[in-house]
Amino acid sequence: MPDKDLDKLFEEAYERACNITGPLPPDVMLRIYAYYKQATVGMNMPNHYNTHNLRDAFKMNAWIQVSHLSREEAQQLYIETINSIIP
């Protein structure tokens, strides 16, 4: 059973992340992406990633690196990352 408080905090962090206006370092963007995907999709990776495209390859690699995390762990790390960017 999902933790409703964690789900709510995750949604709030997502909304805050959507409103980031300035550029972020690429490694931070990849970390945010990977945590979000692991928290929302898990390892159900689509086949449409073009690993010959450098951007997609980096995104896929970042996601694979966090594939060991549970949904809740990925949510918590996503929240912590967003909170470190937007105090």
PDB file of C-alpha atoms in Angstrom:
ATOM      1  CA  MET A   1       0.000   0.000   0.000  1.00  0.00           C
ATOM      2  CA  PRO A   2       1.525   3.346  -1.046  1.00  0.00           C
ATOM      3  CA  ASP A   3       2.389   5.912   1.571  1.00  0.00           C
ATOM      4  CA  LYS A   4      -0.134   8.723   0.993  1.00  0.00           C
ATOM      5  CA  ASP A   5       2.067  11.314   2.694  1.00  0.00           C
ATOM      6  CA  LEU A   6       5.018  10.362   0.499  1.00  0.00           C
ATOM      7  CA  ASP A   7       2.801  10.427  -2.598  1.00  0.00           C
ATOM      8  CA  LYS A   8       1.579  13.902  -1.663  1.00  0.00           C
ATOM      9  CA  LEU A   9       5.113  15.186  -1.049  1.00  0.00           C
ATOM     10  CA  PHE A  10       6.210  13.642  -4.347  1.00  0.00           C
ATOM     11  CA  GLU A  11       3.385  15.390  -6.232  1.00  0.00           C
ATOM     12  CA  GLU A  12       4.238  18.691  -4.549  1.00  0.00           C
ATOM     13  CA  ALA A  13       7.904  18.283  -5.482  1.00  0.00           C
ATOM     14  CA  TYR A  14       6.899  17.477  -9.066  1.00  0.00           C
ATOM     15  CA  GLU A  15       4.791  20.633  -9.268  1.00  0.00           C
ATOM     16  CA  ARG A  16       7.676  22.696  -7.897  1.00  0.00           C
ATOM     17  CA  ALA A  17      10.057  21.074 -10.394  1.00  0.00           C
ATOM     18  CA  CYS A  18       7.740  21.957 -13.265  1.00  0.00           C
ATOM     19  CA  ASN A  19       8.087  25.619 -12.320  1.00  0.00           C
ATOM     20  CA  ILE A  20      11.889  25.731 -12.373  1.00  0.00           C
ATOM     21  CA  THR A  21      12.765  28.488 -14.817  1.00  0.00           C
ATOM     22  CA  GLY A  22      16.540  28.574 -14.796  1.00  0.00           C
ATOM     23  CA  PRO A  23      18.862  26.049 -16.352  1.00  0.00           C
ATOM     24  CA  LEU A  24      20.116  23.171 -14.239  1.00  0.00           C
ATOM     25  CA  PRO A  25      23.392  21.296 -14.615  1.00  0.00           C
ATOM     26  CA  PRO A  26      22.980  18.267 -16.899  1.00  0.00           C
ATOM     27  CA  ASP A  27      23.884  15.794 -14.131  1.00  0.00           C
ATOM     28  CA  VAL A  28      21.148  17.210 -11.879  1.00  0.00           C
ATOM     29  CA  MET A  29      18.600  17.078 -14.698  1.00  0.00           C
ATOM     30  CA  LEU A  30      19.496  13.441 -15.383  1.00  0.00           C
ATOM     31  CA  ARG A  31      19.210  12.553 -11.695  1.00  0.00           C
ATOM     32  CA  ILE A  32      15.783  14.209 -11.466  1.00  0.00           C
ATOM     33  CA  TYR A  33      14.674  12.401 -14.618  1.00  0.00           C
ATOM     34  CA  ALA A  34      15.900   9.022 -13.395  1.00  0.00           C
ATOM     35  CA  TYR A  35      14.319   9.315  -9.950  1.00  0.00           C
ATOM     36  CA  TYR A  36      11.035  10.470 -11.482  1.00  0.00           C
ATOM     37  CA  LYS A  37      10.915   7.630 -14.000  1.00  0.00           C
ATOM     38  CA  GLN A  38      11.821   5.013 -11.383  1.00  0.00           C
ATOM     39  CA  ALA A  39       9.189   6.410  -9.006  1.00  0.00           C
ATOM     40  CA  THR A  40       6.429   6.500 -11.614  1.00  0.00           C
ATOM     41  CA  VAL A  41       7.208   3.699 -14.067  1.00  0.00           C
ATOM     42  CA  GLY A  42       9.804   1.477 -12.438  1.00  0.00           C
ATOM     43  CA  MET A  43      11.810  -0.572 -14.874  1.00  0.00           C
ATOM     44  CA  ASN A  44       9.050  -0.791 -17.461  1.00  0.00           C
ATOM     45  CA  MET A  45      11.226   0.965 -19.998  1.00  0.00           C
ATOM     46  CA  PRO A  46       9.704   1.667 -23.379  1.00  0.00           C
ATOM     47  CA  ASN A  47      11.377   0.408 -26.518  1.00  0.00           C
ATOM     48  CA  HIS A  48      11.261   3.818 -28.194  1.00  0.00           C
ATOM     49  CA  TYR A  49      14.523   5.063 -26.701  1.00  0.00           C
ATOM     50  CA  ASN A  50      17.027   5.673 -29.430  1.00  0.00           C
ATOM     51  CA  THR A  51      20.310   4.741 -27.790  1.00  0.00           C
ATOM     52  CA  HIS A  52      22.082   6.033 -30.902  1.00  0.00           C
ATOM     53  CA  ASN A  53      20.885   9.477 -29.857  1.00  0.00           C
ATOM     54  CA  LEU A  54      23.312  10.746 -27.215  1.00  0.00           C
ATOM     55  CA  ARG A  55      20.624  12.510 -25.156  1.00  0.00           C
ATOM     56  CA  ASP A  56      18.418   9.421 -25.008  1.00  0.00           C
ATOM     57  CA  ALA A  57      21.413   7.233 -24.187  1.00  0.00           C
ATOM     58  CA  PHE A  58      22.298   9.444 -21.205  1.00  0.00           C
ATOM     59  CA  LYS A  59      18.680   9.405 -19.999  1.00  0.00           C
ATOM     60  CA  MET A  60      18.475   5.624 -20.298  1.00  0.00           C
ATOM     61  CA  ASN A  61      21.797   5.192 -18.504  1.00  0.00           C
ATOM     62  CA  ALA A  62      20.701   7.453 -15.632  1.00  0.00           C
ATOM     63  CA  TRP A  63      17.479   5.468 -15.262  1.00  0.00           C
ATOM     64  CA  ILE A  64      19.307   2.131 -15.308  1.00  0.00           C
ATOM     65  CA  GLN A  65      21.650   3.389 -12.579  1.00  0.00           C
ATOM     66  CA  VAL A  66      18.717   3.867 -10.183  1.00  0.00           C
ATOM     67  CA  SER A  67      16.834   0.725 -11.209  1.00  0.00           C
ATOM     68  CA  HIS A  68      17.701  -0.933  -7.885  1.00  0.00           C
ATOM     69  CA  LEU A  69      15.593   1.629  -6.002  1.00  0.00           C
ATOM     70  CA  SER A  70      12.070   0.890  -4.865  1.00  0.00           C
ATOM     71  CA  ARG A  71       9.286   3.238  -5.881  1.00  0.00           C
ATOM     72  CA  GLU A  72       9.312   4.814  -2.417  1.00  0.00           C
ATOM     73  CA  GLU A  73      13.104   5.223  -2.364  1.00  0.00           C
ATOM     74  CA  ALA A  74      13.015   6.907  -5.773  1.00  0.00           C
ATOM     75  CA  GLN A  75      10.215   9.207  -4.624  1.00  0.00           C
ATOM     76  CA  GLN A  76      12.159  10.183  -1.506  1.00  0.00           C
ATOM     77  CA  LEU A  77      15.344  10.891  -3.476  1.00  0.00           C
ATOM     78  CA  TYR A  78      13.363  12.912  -6.025  1.00  0.00           C
ATOM     79  CA  ILE A  79      11.840  14.990  -3.221  1.00  0.00           C
ATOM     80  CA  GLU A  80      15.240  15.530  -1.587  1.00  0.00           C
ATOM     81  CA  THR A  81      16.802  16.562  -4.896  1.00  0.00           C
ATOM     82  CA  ILE A  82      14.061  19.060  -5.684  1.00  0.00           C
ATOM     83  CA  ASN A  83      14.212  20.440  -2.141  1.00  0.00           C
ATOM     84  CA  SER A  84      17.974  20.946  -2.507  1.00  0.00           C
ATOM     85  CA  ILE A  85      17.388  22.982  -5.685  1.00  0.00           C
ATOM     86  CA  ILE A  86      14.361  24.934  -4.496  1.00  0.00           C
ATOM     87  CA  PRO A  87      14.718  25.584  -0.759  1.00  0.00           C
TER      88      PRO A  87
END
